[in-house]
Amino acid sequence: MAMECTRCGACCVAPDIAALDKPLGMRCPHLTADNLCSVYERRPDVCRAYQADDVCRLIDAPTLEERVGKYLALFELTEEARAIRQSGCSSMRKARHG
Ligand code: SF4
Ligand code: SF4
């Protein structure tokens, strides 16, 4: 179902985004403190194509941290994200190839 984006920021933190070399669960470096995209005019196609949907409603929570946690749990990626965090990986290339 189509939904209005509330600019909650979760989709710029939770998923891995290959075009940005962004690992799972890590904040996109282009996301501002207000959860806005600082490169909006030149954001990658994958970000342009992203549409708010039911997931946004399902992960709704008071804080960004909670929303990201719910997003990862929804897609059963909590453990994978934890492992990436623990290994201190700052990029997807590193996360994948060690
Ligand atoms: S998770 Fe959904 S509501 Fe939040 S910023 Fe992304 S598209 Fe918008
Ligand atoms: S480039 Fe912009 S829209 Fe894409 S994940 Fe980063 S902050 Fe979000």
PDB file of N, CA and C and ligand atoms in Angstrom:
ATOM      1  N   MET A   1       0.847  -1.199   0.000  1.00  0.00           N
ATOM      2  CA  MET A   1       0.000   0.000   0.000  1.00  0.00           C
ATOM      3  C   MET A   1       0.885   1.253   0.000  1.00  0.00           C
ATOM      4  N   ALA A   2       0.521   2.229  -0.799  1.00  0.00           N
ATOM      5  CA  ALA A   2       1.300   3.465  -0.843  1.00  0.00           C
ATOM      6  C   ALA A   2       1.158   4.210   0.479  1.00  0.00           C
ATOM      7  N   MET A   3       2.223   4.828   0.870  1.00  0.00           N
ATOM      8  CA  MET A   3       2.220   5.540   2.142  1.00  0.00           C
ATOM      9  C   MET A   3       2.998   6.831   1.985  1.00  0.00           C
ATOM     10  N   GLU A   4       2.724   7.763   2.835  1.00  0.00           N
ATOM     11  CA  GLU A   4       3.473   9.012   2.804  1.00  0.00           C
ATOM     12  C   GLU A   4       4.779   8.821   3.568  1.00  0.00           C
ATOM     13  N   CYS A   5       5.885   9.275   2.992  1.00  0.00           N
ATOM     14  CA  CYS A   5       7.159   9.193   3.711  1.00  0.00           C
ATOM     15  C   CYS A   5       7.173  10.244   4.818  1.00  0.00           C
ATOM     16  N   THR A   6       7.459   9.794   6.035  1.00  0.00           N
ATOM     17  CA  THR A   6       7.502  10.726   7.170  1.00  0.00           C
ATOM     18  C   THR A   6       8.925  11.227   7.416  1.00  0.00           C
ATOM     19  N   ARG A   7       9.843  10.865   6.528  1.00  0.00           N
ATOM     20  CA  ARG A   7      11.262  11.232   6.665  1.00  0.00           C
ATOM     21  C   ARG A   7      11.816  10.745   7.994  1.00  0.00           C
ATOM     22  N   CYS A   8      11.485   9.512   8.305  1.00  0.00           N
ATOM     23  CA  CYS A   8      11.918   8.966   9.593  1.00  0.00           C
ATOM     24  C   CYS A   8      13.390   8.562   9.561  1.00  0.00           C
ATOM     25  N   GLY A   9      13.961   8.411   8.370  1.00  0.00           N
ATOM     26  CA  GLY A   9      15.382   8.133   8.235  1.00  0.00           C
ATOM     27  C   GLY A   9      15.781   6.666   8.243  1.00  0.00           C
ATOM     28  N   ALA A  10      14.867   5.778   8.603  1.00  0.00           N
ATOM     29  CA  ALA A  10      15.251   4.369   8.790  1.00  0.00           C
ATOM     30  C   ALA A  10      15.800   3.725   7.509  1.00  0.00           C
ATOM     31  N   CYS A  11      15.230   4.079   6.352  1.00  0.00           N
ATOM     32  CA  CYS A  11      15.679   3.421   5.119  1.00  0.00           C
ATOM     33  C   CYS A  11      17.037   3.954   4.658  1.00  0.00           C
ATOM     34  N   CYS A  12      17.547   4.994   5.291  1.00  0.00           N
ATOM     35  CA  CYS A  12      18.890   5.495   4.985  1.00  0.00           C
ATOM     36  C   CYS A  12      19.910   4.964   5.996  1.00  0.00           C
ATOM     37  N   VAL A  13      19.456   4.120   6.914  1.00  0.00           N
ATOM     38  CA  VAL A  13      20.344   3.549   7.931  1.00  0.00           C
ATOM     39  C   VAL A  13      20.316   2.022   7.889  1.00  0.00           C
ATOM     40  N   ALA A  14      19.120   1.444   7.882  1.00  0.00           N
ATOM     41  CA  ALA A  14      18.996  -0.005   8.071  1.00  0.00           C
ATOM     42  C   ALA A  14      19.506  -0.853   6.894  1.00  0.00           C
ATOM     43  N   PRO A  15      19.033  -0.627   5.674  1.00  0.00           N
ATOM     44  CA  PRO A  15      19.430  -1.553   4.606  1.00  0.00           C
ATOM     45  C   PRO A  15      20.868  -1.354   4.139  1.00  0.00           C
ATOM     46  N   ASP A  16      21.445  -2.380   3.551  1.00  0.00           N
ATOM     47  CA  ASP A  16      22.737  -2.173   2.896  1.00  0.00           C
ATOM     48  C   ASP A  16      22.451  -1.576   1.519  1.00  0.00           C
ATOM     49  N   ILE A  17      23.292  -0.648   1.114  1.00  0.00           N
ATOM     50  CA  ILE A  17      23.100   0.041  -0.166  1.00  0.00           C
ATOM     51  C   ILE A  17      24.405  -0.051  -0.941  1.00  0.00           C
ATOM     52  N   ALA A  18      24.426  -0.982  -1.896  1.00  0.00           N
ATOM     53  CA  ALA A  18      25.659  -1.266  -2.625  1.00  0.00           C
ATOM     54  C   ALA A  18      26.180  -0.024  -3.345  1.00  0.00           C
ATOM     55  N   ALA A  19      25.273   0.766  -3.927  1.00  0.00           N
ATOM     56  CA  ALA A  19      25.695   1.939  -4.700  1.00  0.00           C
ATOM     57  C   ALA A  19      26.457   2.937  -3.835  1.00  0.00           C
ATOM     58  N   LEU A  20      26.231   2.868  -2.535  1.00  0.00           N
ATOM     59  CA  LEU A  20      26.894   3.802  -1.619  1.00  0.00           C
ATOM     60  C   LEU A  20      27.967   3.097  -0.800  1.00  0.00           C
ATOM     61  N   ASP A  21      28.155   1.804  -1.071  1.00  0.00           N
ATOM     62  CA  ASP A  21      29.103   1.009  -0.293  1.00  0.00           C
ATOM     63  C   ASP A  21      28.742   1.094   1.200  1.00  0.00           C
ATOM     64  N   LYS A  22      27.442   1.109   1.457  1.00  0.00           N
ATOM     65  CA  LYS A  22      26.953   1.276   2.825  1.00  0.00           C
ATOM     66  C   LYS A  22      26.534  -0.077   3.403  1.00  0.00           C
ATOM     67  N   PRO A  23      27.177  -0.489   4.501  1.00  0.00           N
ATOM     68  CA  PRO A  23      26.812  -1.774   5.100  1.00  0.00           C
ATOM     69  C   PRO A  23      25.463  -1.710   5.803  1.00  0.00           C
ATOM     70  N   LEU A  24      24.941  -2.866   6.044  1.00  0.00           N
ATOM     71  CA  LEU A  24      23.701  -3.053   6.792  1.00  0.00           C
ATOM     72  C   LEU A  24      23.770  -2.337   8.141  1.00  0.00           C
ATOM     73  N   GLY A  25      22.737  -1.615   8.463  1.00  0.00           N
ATOM     74  CA  GLY A  25      22.622  -1.048   9.807  1.00  0.00           C
ATOM     75  C   GLY A  25      23.505   0.146  10.085  1.00  0.00           C
ATOM     76  N   MET A  26      24.175   0.654   9.067  1.00  0.00           N
ATOM     77  CA  MET A  26      25.038   1.823   9.294  1.00  0.00           C
ATOM     78  C   MET A  26      24.440   3.053   8.609  1.00  0.00           C
ATOM     79  N   ARG A  27      24.535   4.131   9.314  1.00  0.00           N
ATOM     80  CA  ARG A  27      23.964   5.382   8.824  1.00  0.00           C
ATOM     81  C   ARG A  27      24.643   5.814   7.524  1.00  0.00           C
ATOM     82  N   CYS A  28      23.851   6.164   6.519  1.00  0.00           N
ATOM     83  CA  CYS A  28      24.441   6.685   5.287  1.00  0.00           C
ATOM     84  C   CYS A  28      25.172   7.980   5.627  1.00  0.00           C
ATOM     85  N   PRO A  29      26.392   8.154   5.146  1.00  0.00           N
ATOM     86  CA  PRO A  29      27.138   9.377   5.470  1.00  0.00           C
ATOM     87  C   PRO A  29      26.472  10.635   4.932  1.00  0.00           C
ATOM     88  N   HIS A  30      25.531  10.475   4.002  1.00  0.00           N
ATOM     89  CA  HIS A  30      24.856  11.642   3.424  1.00  0.00           C
ATOM     90  C   HIS A  30      23.601  12.041   4.184  1.00  0.00           C
ATOM     91  N   LEU A  31      23.256  11.276   5.202  1.00  0.00           N
ATOM     92  CA  LEU A  31      22.048  11.584   5.977  1.00  0.00           C
ATOM     93  C   LEU A  31      22.384  12.656   7.013  1.00  0.00           C
ATOM     94  N   THR A  32      21.644  13.762   6.959  1.00  0.00           N
ATOM     95  CA  THR A  32      21.928  14.864   7.888  1.00  0.00           C
ATOM     96  C   THR A  32      21.357  14.547   9.272  1.00  0.00           C
ATOM     97  N   ALA A  33      21.693  15.373  10.237  1.00  0.00           N
ATOM     98  CA  ALA A  33      21.199  15.183  11.599  1.00  0.00           C
ATOM     99  C   ALA A  33      19.673  15.266  11.642  1.00  0.00           C
ATOM    100  N   ASP A  34      19.079  15.983  10.679  1.00  0.00           N
ATOM    101  CA  ASP A  34      17.613  16.090  10.607  1.00  0.00           C
ATOM    102  C   ASP A  34      16.997  14.964   9.785  1.00  0.00           C
ATOM    103  N   ASN A  35      17.782  13.951   9.477  1.00  0.00           N
ATOM    104  CA  ASN A  35      17.324  12.822   8.667  1.00  0.00           C
ATOM    105  C   ASN A  35      16.929  13.236   7.247  1.00  0.00           C
ATOM    106  N   LEU A  36      17.640  14.196   6.715  1.00  0.00           N
ATOM    107  CA  LEU A  36      17.417  14.565   5.325  1.00  0.00           C
ATOM    108  C   LEU A  36      18.634  14.150   4.514  1.00  0.00           C
ATOM    109  N   CYS A  37      18.434  14.036   3.194  1.00  0.00           N
ATOM    110  CA  CYS A  37      19.529  13.611   2.322  1.00  0.00           C
ATOM    111  C   CYS A  37      20.315  14.831   1.869  1.00  0.00           C
ATOM    112  N   SER A  38      21.607  14.859   2.188  1.00  0.00           N
ATOM    113  CA  SER A  38      22.415  16.032   1.841  1.00  0.00           C
ATOM    114  C   SER A  38      22.843  16.010   0.376  1.00  0.00           C
ATOM    115  N   VAL A  39      22.588  14.904  -0.316  1.00  0.00           N
ATOM    116  CA  VAL A  39      22.955  14.817  -1.740  1.00  0.00           C
ATOM    117  C   VAL A  39      21.693  14.516  -2.565  1.00  0.00           C
ATOM    118  N   TYR A  40      20.573  15.042  -2.095  1.00  0.00           N
ATOM    119  CA  TYR A  40      19.271  14.697  -2.673  1.00  0.00           C
ATOM    120  C   TYR A  40      19.266  14.784  -4.194  1.00  0.00           C
ATOM    121  N   GLU A  41      19.833  15.872  -4.757  1.00  0.00           N
ATOM    122  CA  GLU A  41      19.803  16.070  -6.210  1.00  0.00           C
ATOM    123  C   GLU A  41      20.651  15.041  -6.951  1.00  0.00           C
ATOM    124  N   ARG A  42      21.636  14.477  -6.276  1.00  0.00           N
ATOM    125  CA  ARG A  42      22.508  13.496  -6.951  1.00  0.00           C
ATOM    126  C   ARG A  42      22.547  12.172  -6.212  1.00  0.00           C
ATOM    127  N   ARG A  43      21.459  11.871  -5.471  1.00  0.00           N
ATOM    128  CA  ARG A  43      21.400  10.585  -4.771  1.00  0.00           C
ATOM    129  C   ARG A  43      21.313   9.457  -5.798  1.00  0.00           C
ATOM    130  N   PRO A  44      21.810   8.269  -5.449  1.00  0.00           N
ATOM    131  CA  PRO A  44      21.813   7.173  -6.424  1.00  0.00           C
ATOM    132  C   PRO A  44      20.396   6.720  -6.813  1.00  0.00           C
ATOM    133  N   ASP A  45      20.308   6.039  -7.940  1.00  0.00           N
ATOM    134  CA  ASP A  45      19.013   5.587  -8.463  1.00  0.00           C
ATOM    135  C   ASP A  45      18.243   4.752  -7.446  1.00  0.00           C
ATOM    136  N   VAL A  46      18.965   3.927  -6.708  1.00  0.00           N
ATOM    137  CA  VAL A  46      18.299   3.055  -5.748  1.00  0.00           C
ATOM    138  C   VAL A  46      17.549   3.887  -4.703  1.00  0.00           C
ATOM    139  N   CYS A  47      18.101   5.018  -4.333  1.00  0.00           N
ATOM    140  CA  CYS A  47      17.430   5.909  -3.377  1.00  0.00           C
ATOM    141  C   CYS A  47      16.254   6.616  -4.050  1.00  0.00           C
ATOM    142  N   ARG A  48      16.428   6.987  -5.320  1.00  0.00           N
ATOM    143  CA  ARG A  48      15.338   7.637  -6.058  1.00  0.00           C
ATOM    144  C   ARG A  48      14.157   6.712  -6.199  1.00  0.00           C
ATOM    145  N   ALA A  49      14.439   5.432  -6.385  1.00  0.00           N
ATOM    146  CA  ALA A  49      13.364   4.470  -6.642  1.00  0.00           C
ATOM    147  C   ALA A  49      12.650   4.046  -5.364  1.00  0.00           C
ATOM    148  N   TYR A  50      13.248   4.297  -4.226  1.00  0.00           N
ATOM    149  CA  TYR A  50      12.678   3.814  -2.967  1.00  0.00           C
ATOM    150  C   TYR A  50      11.372   4.528  -2.649  1.00  0.00           C
ATOM    151  N   GLN A  51      10.347   3.755  -2.371  1.00  0.00           N
ATOM    152  CA  GLN A  51       9.025   4.315  -2.087  1.00  0.00           C
ATOM    153  C   GLN A  51       8.594   3.932  -0.682  1.00  0.00           C
ATOM    154  N   ALA A  52       7.959   4.851  -0.011  1.00  0.00           N
ATOM    155  CA  ALA A  52       7.384   4.516   1.296  1.00  0.00           C
ATOM    156  C   ALA A  52       6.298   3.466   1.095  1.00  0.00           C
ATOM    157  N   ASP A  53       6.267   2.488   1.956  1.00  0.00           N
ATOM    158  CA  ASP A  53       5.240   1.441   1.851  1.00  0.00           C
ATOM    159  C   ASP A  53       4.878   0.941   3.254  1.00  0.00           C
ATOM    160  N   ASP A  54       4.257  -0.221   3.313  1.00  0.00           N
ATOM    161  CA  ASP A  54       3.803  -0.761   4.603  1.00  0.00           C
ATOM    162  C   ASP A  54       4.943  -0.953   5.600  1.00  0.00           C
ATOM    163  N   VAL A  55       6.136  -1.201   5.081  1.00  0.00           N
ATOM    164  CA  VAL A  55       7.287  -1.394   5.977  1.00  0.00           C
ATOM    165  C   VAL A  55       7.450  -0.175   6.881  1.00  0.00           C
ATOM    166  N   CYS A  56       7.272   1.003   6.308  1.00  0.00           N
ATOM    167  CA  CYS A  56       7.439   2.252   7.074  1.00  0.00           C
ATOM    168  C   CYS A  56       6.498   2.273   8.275  1.00  0.00           C
ATOM    169  N   ARG A  57       5.290   1.789   8.059  1.00  0.00           N
ATOM    170  CA  ARG A  57       4.301   1.764   9.142  1.00  0.00           C
ATOM    171  C   ARG A  57       4.686   0.693  10.174  1.00  0.00           C
ATOM    172  N   LEU A  58       5.129  -0.450   9.679  1.00  0.00           N
ATOM    173  CA  LEU A  58       5.468  -1.558  10.583  1.00  0.00           C
ATOM    174  C   LEU A  58       6.652  -1.243  11.488  1.00  0.00           C
ATOM    175  N   ILE A  59       7.559  -0.423  11.014  1.00  0.00           N
ATOM    176  CA  ILE A  59       8.761  -0.135  11.805  1.00  0.00           C
ATOM    177  C   ILE A  59       8.638   1.160  12.586  1.00  0.00           C
ATOM    178  N   ASP A  60       7.484   1.781  12.536  1.00  0.00           N
ATOM    179  CA  ASP A  60       7.320   3.070  13.209  1.00  0.00           C
ATOM    180  C   ASP A  60       7.649   2.945  14.702  1.00  0.00           C
ATOM    181  N   ALA A  61       8.394   3.893  15.217  1.00  0.00           N
ATOM    182  CA  ALA A  61       8.803   3.899  16.629  1.00  0.00           C
ATOM    183  C   ALA A  61       9.302   5.300  16.954  1.00  0.00           C
ATOM    184  N   PRO A  62       9.397   5.628  18.251  1.00  0.00           N
ATOM    185  CA  PRO A  62       9.775   7.004  18.632  1.00  0.00           C
ATOM    186  C   PRO A  62      11.185   7.421  18.231  1.00  0.00           C
ATOM    187  N   THR A  63      12.129   6.492  18.221  1.00  0.00           N
ATOM    188  CA  THR A  63      13.504   6.908  17.904  1.00  0.00           C
ATOM    189  C   THR A  63      14.014   6.201  16.651  1.00  0.00           C
ATOM    190  N   LEU A  64      14.989   6.833  16.017  1.00  0.00           N
ATOM    191  CA  LEU A  64      15.582   6.248  14.813  1.00  0.00           C
ATOM    192  C   LEU A  64      16.200   4.889  15.135  1.00  0.00           C
ATOM    193  N   GLU A  65      16.858   4.809  16.282  1.00  0.00           N
ATOM    194  CA  GLU A  65      17.489   3.550  16.675  1.00  0.00           C
ATOM    195  C   GLU A  65      16.459   2.415  16.739  1.00  0.00           C
ATOM    196  N   GLU A  66      15.313   2.727  17.340  1.00  0.00           N
ATOM    197  CA  GLU A  66      14.251   1.705  17.435  1.00  0.00           C
ATOM    198  C   GLU A  66      13.704   1.350  16.053  1.00  0.00           C
ATOM    199  N   ARG A  67      13.539   2.349  15.201  1.00  0.00           N
ATOM    200  CA  ARG A  67      13.007   2.087  13.861  1.00  0.00           C
ATOM    201  C   ARG A  67      13.976   1.201  13.077  1.00  0.00           C
ATOM    202  N   VAL A  68      15.258   1.494  13.194  1.00  0.00           N
ATOM    203  CA  VAL A  68      16.258   0.688  12.490  1.00  0.00           C
ATOM    204  C   VAL A  68      16.245  -0.734  13.039  1.00  0.00           C
ATOM    205  N   GLY A  69      16.138  -0.850  14.358  1.00  0.00           N
ATOM    206  CA  GLY A  69      16.077  -2.175  14.982  1.00  0.00           C
ATOM    207  C   GLY A  69      14.886  -2.970  14.478  1.00  0.00           C
ATOM    208  N   LYS A  70      13.747  -2.309  14.346  1.00  0.00           N
ATOM    209  CA  LYS A  70      12.546  -2.996  13.882  1.00  0.00           C
ATOM    210  C   LYS A  70      12.667  -3.381  12.408  1.00  0.00           C
ATOM    211  N   TYR A  71      13.290  -2.515  11.630  1.00  0.00           N
ATOM    212  CA  TYR A  71      13.498  -2.808  10.206  1.00  0.00           C
ATOM    213  C   TYR A  71      14.376  -4.066  10.063  1.00  0.00           C
ATOM    214  N   LEU A  72      15.480  -4.080  10.798  1.00  0.00           N
ATOM    215  CA  LEU A  72      16.398  -5.216  10.697  1.00  0.00           C
ATOM    216  C   LEU A  72      15.709  -6.500  11.161  1.00  0.00           C
ATOM    217  N   ALA A  73      14.913  -6.395  12.240  1.00  0.00           N
ATOM    218  CA  ALA A  73      14.209  -7.571  12.764  1.00  0.00           C
ATOM    219  C   ALA A  73      13.180  -8.072  11.753  1.00  0.00           C
ATOM    220  N   LEU A  74      12.496  -7.137  11.110  1.00  0.00           N
ATOM    221  CA  LEU A  74      11.463  -7.492  10.141  1.00  0.00           C
ATOM    222  C   LEU A  74      12.041  -8.360   9.024  1.00  0.00           C
ATOM    223  N   PHE A  75      13.246  -8.027   8.590  1.00  0.00           N
ATOM    224  CA  PHE A  75      13.867  -8.782   7.505  1.00  0.00           C
ATOM    225  C   PHE A  75      14.866  -9.830   8.014  1.00  0.00           C
ATOM    226  N   GLU A  76      14.793 -10.087   9.331  1.00  0.00           N
ATOM    227  CA  GLU A  76      15.662 -11.095   9.962  1.00  0.00           C
ATOM    228  C   GLU A  76      17.139 -10.818   9.692  1.00  0.00           C
ATOM    229  N   LEU A  77      17.513  -9.557   9.834  1.00  0.00           N
ATOM    230  CA  LEU A  77      18.894  -9.161   9.568  1.00  0.00           C
ATOM    231  C   LEU A  77      19.597  -8.654  10.829  1.00  0.00           C
ATOM    232  N   THR A  78      18.944  -8.840  11.972  1.00  0.00           N
ATOM    233  CA  THR A  78      19.498  -8.305  13.220  1.00  0.00           C
ATOM    234  C   THR A  78      20.888  -8.862  13.501  1.00  0.00           C
ATOM    235  N   GLU A  79      21.021 -10.179  13.386  1.00  0.00           N
ATOM    236  CA  GLU A  79      22.305 -10.819  13.706  1.00  0.00           C
ATOM    237  C   GLU A  79      23.399 -10.400  12.732  1.00  0.00           C
ATOM    238  N   GLU A  80      23.028 -10.359  11.456  1.00  0.00           N
ATOM    239  CA  GLU A  80      24.010  -9.978  10.431  1.00  0.00           C
ATOM    240  C   GLU A  80      24.508  -8.548  10.675  1.00  0.00           C
ATOM    241  N   ALA A  81      23.579  -7.675  11.032  1.00  0.00           N
ATOM    242  CA  ALA A  81      23.955  -6.272  11.295  1.00  0.00           C
ATOM    243  C   ALA A  81      24.855  -6.199  12.523  1.00  0.00           C
ATOM    244  N   ARG A  82      24.539  -7.008  13.536  1.00  0.00           N
ATOM    245  CA  ARG A  82      25.362  -7.007  14.761  1.00  0.00           C
ATOM    246  C   ARG A  82      26.790  -7.469  14.442  1.00  0.00           C
ATOM    247  N   ALA A  83      26.883  -8.507  13.627  1.00  0.00           N
ATOM    248  CA  ALA A  83      28.205  -9.033  13.273  1.00  0.00           C
ATOM    249  C   ALA A  83      29.021  -7.983  12.511  1.00  0.00           C
ATOM    250  N   ILE A  84      28.353  -7.267  11.627  1.00  0.00           N
ATOM    251  CA  ILE A  84      29.051  -6.229  10.857  1.00  0.00           C
ATOM    252  C   ILE A  84      29.528  -5.117  11.791  1.00  0.00           C
ATOM    253  N   ARG A  85      28.645  -4.726  12.718  1.00  0.00           N
ATOM    254  CA  ARG A  85      29.015  -3.684  13.688  1.00  0.00           C
ATOM    255  C   ARG A  85      30.213  -4.121  14.513  1.00  0.00           C
ATOM    256  N   GLN A  86      30.171  -5.384  14.974  1.00  0.00           N
ATOM    257  CA  GLN A  86      31.247  -5.883  15.849  1.00  0.00           C
ATOM    258  C   GLN A  86      32.566  -5.976  15.116  1.00  0.00           C
ATOM    259  N   SER A  87      32.501  -6.268  13.823  1.00  0.00           N
ATOM    260  CA  SER A  87      33.759  -6.388  13.080  1.00  0.00           C
ATOM    261  C   SER A  87      34.306  -5.006  12.725  1.00  0.00           C
ATOM    262  N   GLY A  88      33.545  -3.970  13.030  1.00  0.00           N
ATOM    263  CA  GLY A  88      34.026  -2.606  12.799  1.00  0.00           C
ATOM    264  C   GLY A  88      34.104  -2.246  11.333  1.00  0.00           C
ATOM    265  N   CYS A  89      33.322  -2.924  10.511  1.00  0.00           N
ATOM    266  CA  CYS A  89      33.382  -2.661   9.077  1.00  0.00           C
ATOM    267  C   CYS A  89      32.742  -1.334   8.738  1.00  0.00           C
ATOM    268  N   SER A  90      33.473  -0.550   7.993  1.00  0.00           N
ATOM    269  CA  SER A  90      32.945   0.752   7.640  1.00  0.00           C
ATOM    270  C   SER A  90      32.444   0.776   6.203  1.00  0.00           C
ATOM    271  N   SER A  91      32.631  -0.302   5.481  1.00  0.00           N
ATOM    272  CA  SER A  91      32.118  -0.313   4.119  1.00  0.00           C
ATOM    273  C   SER A  91      31.642  -1.711   3.761  1.00  0.00           C
ATOM    274  N   MET A  92      30.803  -1.785   2.777  1.00  0.00           N
ATOM    275  CA  MET A  92      30.281  -3.081   2.372  1.00  0.00           C
ATOM    276  C   MET A  92      31.361  -3.949   1.760  1.00  0.00           C
ATOM    277  N   ARG A  93      32.265  -3.301   1.061  1.00  0.00           N
ATOM    278  CA  ARG A  93      33.362  -4.074   0.464  1.00  0.00           C
ATOM    279  C   ARG A  93      34.113  -4.805   1.560  1.00  0.00           C
ATOM    280  N   LYS A  94      34.404  -4.066   2.634  1.00  0.00           N
ATOM    281  CA  LYS A  94      35.125  -4.687   3.756  1.00  0.00           C
ATOM    282  C   LYS A  94      34.253  -5.739   4.430  1.00  0.00           C
ATOM    283  N   ALA A  95      32.967  -5.435   4.590  1.00  0.00           N
ATOM    284  CA  ALA A  95      32.066  -6.367   5.260  1.00  0.00           C
ATOM    285  C   ALA A  95      32.008  -7.684   4.501  1.00  0.00           C
ATOM    286  N   ARG A  96      32.058  -7.607   3.187  1.00  0.00           N
ATOM    287  CA  ARG A  96      31.931  -8.820   2.371  1.00  0.00           C
ATOM    288  C   ARG A  96      33.233  -9.580   2.234  1.00  0.00           C
ATOM    289  N   HIS A  97      34.318  -8.823   2.183  1.00  0.00           N
ATOM    290  CA  HIS A  97      35.586  -9.499   1.871  1.00  0.00           C
ATOM    291  C   HIS A  97      36.574  -9.528   3.029  1.00  0.00           C
ATOM    292  N   GLY A  98      36.151  -8.991   4.169  1.00  0.00           N
ATOM    293  CA  GLY A  98      36.955  -9.118   5.379  1.00  0.00           C
ATOM    294  C   GLY A  98      38.187  -8.267   5.421  1.00  0.00           C
TER     295      GLY A  98
HETATM  296  S1  SF4 B   1      11.585   4.254   6.160  1.00  0.00           S
HETATM  297 FE1  SF4 B   1       9.773   4.956   5.033  1.00  0.00          FE
HETATM  298  S2  SF4 B   1       8.961   6.728   6.182  1.00  0.00           S
HETATM  299 FE2  SF4 B   1      11.079   6.352   6.850  1.00  0.00          FE
HETATM  300  S3  SF4 B   1      12.320   7.719   5.554  1.00  0.00           S
HETATM  301 FE3  SF4 B   1      12.257   5.691   4.569  1.00  0.00          FE
HETATM  302  S4  SF4 B   1      10.551   5.787   3.107  1.00  0.00           S
HETATM  303 FE4  SF4 B   1      10.298   7.502   4.555  1.00  0.00          FE
HETATM  304  S1  SF4 B   2      22.126   8.987  -0.409  1.00  0.00           S
HETATM  305 FE1  SF4 B   2      20.499  10.158   0.569  1.00  0.00          FE
HETATM  306  S2  SF4 B   2      18.608   9.032   0.161  1.00  0.00           S
HETATM  307 FE2  SF4 B   2      20.317   7.639  -0.233  1.00  0.00          FE
HETATM  308  S3  SF4 B   2      20.640   6.508   1.690  1.00  0.00           S
HETATM  309 FE3  SF4 B   2      22.000   8.305   1.720  1.00  0.00          FE
HETATM  310  S4  SF4 B   2      20.860   9.917   2.784  1.00  0.00           S
HETATM  311 FE4  SF4 B   2      19.391   8.322   2.149  1.00  0.00          FE
END
